[in-house]
mmCIF file of C-alpha atoms in Angstrom:
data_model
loop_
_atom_site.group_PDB
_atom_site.id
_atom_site.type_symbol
_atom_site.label_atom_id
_atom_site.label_comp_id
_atom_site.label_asym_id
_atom_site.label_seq_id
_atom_site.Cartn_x
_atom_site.Cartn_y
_atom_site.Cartn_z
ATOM 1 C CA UNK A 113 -17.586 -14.643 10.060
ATOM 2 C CA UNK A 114 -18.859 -11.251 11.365
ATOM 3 C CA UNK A 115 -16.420 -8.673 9.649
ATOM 4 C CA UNK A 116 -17.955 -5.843 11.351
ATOM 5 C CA UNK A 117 -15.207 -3.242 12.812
ATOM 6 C CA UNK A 118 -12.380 -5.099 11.560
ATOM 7 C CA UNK A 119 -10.049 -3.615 8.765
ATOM 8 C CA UNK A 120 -10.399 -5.362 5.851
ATOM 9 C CA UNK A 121 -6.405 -6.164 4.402
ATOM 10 C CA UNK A 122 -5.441 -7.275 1.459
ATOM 11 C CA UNK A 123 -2.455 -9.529 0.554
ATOM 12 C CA UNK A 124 -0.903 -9.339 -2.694
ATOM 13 C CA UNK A 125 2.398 -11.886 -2.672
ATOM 14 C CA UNK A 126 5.173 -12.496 -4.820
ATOM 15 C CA UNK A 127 6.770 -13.869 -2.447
ATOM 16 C CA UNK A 128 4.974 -17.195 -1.041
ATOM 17 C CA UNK A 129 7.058 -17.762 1.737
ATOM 18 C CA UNK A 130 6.578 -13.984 2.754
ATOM 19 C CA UNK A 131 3.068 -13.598 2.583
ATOM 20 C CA UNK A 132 2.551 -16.936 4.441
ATOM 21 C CA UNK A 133 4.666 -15.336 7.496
ATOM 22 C CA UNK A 134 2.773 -12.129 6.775
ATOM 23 C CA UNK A 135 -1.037 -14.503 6.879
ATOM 24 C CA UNK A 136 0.365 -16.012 10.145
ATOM 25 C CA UNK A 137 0.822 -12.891 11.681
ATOM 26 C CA UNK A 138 -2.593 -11.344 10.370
ATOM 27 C CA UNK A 139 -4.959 -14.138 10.973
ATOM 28 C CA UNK A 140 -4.249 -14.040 14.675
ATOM 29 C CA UNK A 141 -5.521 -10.289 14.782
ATOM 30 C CA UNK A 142 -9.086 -10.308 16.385
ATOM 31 C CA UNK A 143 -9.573 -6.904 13.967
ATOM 32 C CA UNK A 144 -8.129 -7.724 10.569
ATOM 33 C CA UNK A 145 -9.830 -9.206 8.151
ATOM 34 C CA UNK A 146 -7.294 -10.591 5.719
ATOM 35 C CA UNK A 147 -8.117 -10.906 1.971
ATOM 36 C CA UNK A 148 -5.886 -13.438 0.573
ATOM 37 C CA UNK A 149 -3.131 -13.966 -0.617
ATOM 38 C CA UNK A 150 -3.543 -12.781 -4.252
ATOM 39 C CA UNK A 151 -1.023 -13.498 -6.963
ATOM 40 C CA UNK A 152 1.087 -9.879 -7.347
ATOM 41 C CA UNK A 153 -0.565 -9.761 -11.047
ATOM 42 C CA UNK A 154 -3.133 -7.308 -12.962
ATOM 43 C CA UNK A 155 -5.884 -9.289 -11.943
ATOM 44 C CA UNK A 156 -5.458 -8.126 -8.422
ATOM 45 C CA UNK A 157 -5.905 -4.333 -9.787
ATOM 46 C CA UNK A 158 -9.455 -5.271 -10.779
ATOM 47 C CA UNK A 159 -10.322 -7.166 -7.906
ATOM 48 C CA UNK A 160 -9.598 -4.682 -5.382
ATOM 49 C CA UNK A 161 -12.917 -3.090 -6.363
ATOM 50 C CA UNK A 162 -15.165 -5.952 -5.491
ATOM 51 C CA UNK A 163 -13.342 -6.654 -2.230
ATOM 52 C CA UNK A 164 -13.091 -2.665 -0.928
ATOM 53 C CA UNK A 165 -10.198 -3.477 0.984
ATOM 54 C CA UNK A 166 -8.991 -0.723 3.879
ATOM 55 C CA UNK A 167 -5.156 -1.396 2.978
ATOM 56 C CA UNK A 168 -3.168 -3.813 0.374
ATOM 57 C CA UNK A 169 -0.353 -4.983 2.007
ATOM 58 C CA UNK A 170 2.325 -6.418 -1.076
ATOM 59 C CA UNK A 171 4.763 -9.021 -0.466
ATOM 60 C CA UNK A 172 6.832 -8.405 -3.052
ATOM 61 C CA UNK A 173 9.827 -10.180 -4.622
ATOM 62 C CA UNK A 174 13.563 -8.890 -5.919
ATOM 63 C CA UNK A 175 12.439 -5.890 -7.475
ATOM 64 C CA UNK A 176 10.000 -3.636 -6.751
ATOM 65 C CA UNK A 177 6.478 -4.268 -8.462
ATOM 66 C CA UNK A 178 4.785 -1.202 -10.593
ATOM 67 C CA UNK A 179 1.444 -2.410 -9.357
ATOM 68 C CA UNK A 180 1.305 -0.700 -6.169
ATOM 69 C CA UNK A 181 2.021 2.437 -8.073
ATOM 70 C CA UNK A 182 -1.199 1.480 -10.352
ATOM 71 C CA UNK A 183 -3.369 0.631 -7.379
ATOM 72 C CA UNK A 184 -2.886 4.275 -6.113
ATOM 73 C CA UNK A 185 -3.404 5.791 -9.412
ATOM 74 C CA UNK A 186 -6.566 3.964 -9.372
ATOM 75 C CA UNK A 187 -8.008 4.272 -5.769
ATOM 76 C CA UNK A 188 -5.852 7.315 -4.644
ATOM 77 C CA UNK A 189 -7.248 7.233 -0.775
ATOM 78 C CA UNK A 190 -5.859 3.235 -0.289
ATOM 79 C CA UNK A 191 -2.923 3.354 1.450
ATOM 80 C CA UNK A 192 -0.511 0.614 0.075
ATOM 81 C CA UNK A 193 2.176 -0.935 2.342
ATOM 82 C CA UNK A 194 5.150 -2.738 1.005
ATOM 83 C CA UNK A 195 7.165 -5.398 2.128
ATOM 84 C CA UNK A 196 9.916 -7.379 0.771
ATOM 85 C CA UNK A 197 12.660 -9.697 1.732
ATOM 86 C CA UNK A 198 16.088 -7.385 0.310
ATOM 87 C CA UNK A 199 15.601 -4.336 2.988
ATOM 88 C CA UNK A 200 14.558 -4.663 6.532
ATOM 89 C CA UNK A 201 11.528 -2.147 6.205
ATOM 90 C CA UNK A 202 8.171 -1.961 6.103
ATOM 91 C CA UNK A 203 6.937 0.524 3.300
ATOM 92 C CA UNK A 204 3.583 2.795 3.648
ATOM 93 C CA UNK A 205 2.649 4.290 0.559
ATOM 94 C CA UNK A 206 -0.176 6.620 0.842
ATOM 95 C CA UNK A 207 -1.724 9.806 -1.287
ATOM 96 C CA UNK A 208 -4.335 12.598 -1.854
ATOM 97 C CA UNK A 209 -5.562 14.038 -4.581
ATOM 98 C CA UNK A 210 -5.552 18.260 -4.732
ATOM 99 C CA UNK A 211 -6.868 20.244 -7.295
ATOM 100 C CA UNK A 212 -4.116 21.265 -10.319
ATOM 101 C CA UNK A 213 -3.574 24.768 -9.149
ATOM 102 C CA UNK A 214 -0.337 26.552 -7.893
ATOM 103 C CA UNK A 215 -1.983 27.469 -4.152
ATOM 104 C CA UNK A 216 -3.259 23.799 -3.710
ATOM 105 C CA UNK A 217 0.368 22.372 -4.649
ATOM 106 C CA UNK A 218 1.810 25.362 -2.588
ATOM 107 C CA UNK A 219 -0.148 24.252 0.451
ATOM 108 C CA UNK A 220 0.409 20.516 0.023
ATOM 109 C CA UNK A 221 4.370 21.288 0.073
ATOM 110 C CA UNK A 222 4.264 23.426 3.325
ATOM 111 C CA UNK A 223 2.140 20.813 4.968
ATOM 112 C CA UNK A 224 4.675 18.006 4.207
ATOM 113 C CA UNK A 225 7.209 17.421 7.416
ATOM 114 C CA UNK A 226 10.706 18.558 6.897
ATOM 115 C CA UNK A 227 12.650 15.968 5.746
ATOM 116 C CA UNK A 228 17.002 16.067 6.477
ATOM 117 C CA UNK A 229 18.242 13.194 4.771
ATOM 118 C CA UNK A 230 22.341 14.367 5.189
ATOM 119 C CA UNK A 231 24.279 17.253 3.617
ATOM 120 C CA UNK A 232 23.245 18.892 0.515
ATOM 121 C CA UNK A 233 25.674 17.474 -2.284
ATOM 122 C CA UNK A 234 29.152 19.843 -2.710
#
């Protein structure tokens, strides 16, 4: 299979049914490459290496895995998108990495959008 221009995805499940909806949809997509899907365990965090994915999509199950919060402490530039079966959303995690001084966390807050999320508690 010629992979070349297509994004490679990866699949983490812990939710079967899920991640075979989630397959469905991705294996019909002339420019995905889809990776799995891999059980939602630590073996996945060491995989990810060999397989160089351009996102990890994780189907996850009742409660919110700590592994996508690993896989972007390890590999800080792969954006991580979760999805799960409570809320009806689609979750992109993403980050950067700035140096550990005040102007470069200065700048990185006035870059950020301005978030209102309701009135400021009384």
């Amino acid at each position: 299979m010629d992979t070349a221009g297509k994004r490679r995805v990866v699949l983490l499940s812990a939710q079967p049914l899920l991640s075979a909806g989630l397959a469905a949809i991705l294996c019909g997509l002339d420019d995905v490459d889809l990776i799995g899907p891999w059980p939602l365990d630590r073996q996945a965090l060491a995989r990810l290496a060999e397989e160089a994915p351009d996102v990890v999509l994780v189907a996850e199950g009742e409660t919110p895995d700590v592994l996508s919060v690993q896989i972007l402490e390890h590999y800080p530039d792969l954006p991580v998108v979760r999805i799960g079966l409570s809320q009806n959303v689609v979750r992109l995690y993403s980050s950067r990495t700035i140096p550990a001084h005040s102007t470069a966390l200065i700048e990185t807050i006035r870059s950020l959008s301005i978030q209102h999320f309701g009135d400021a508690p009384a």
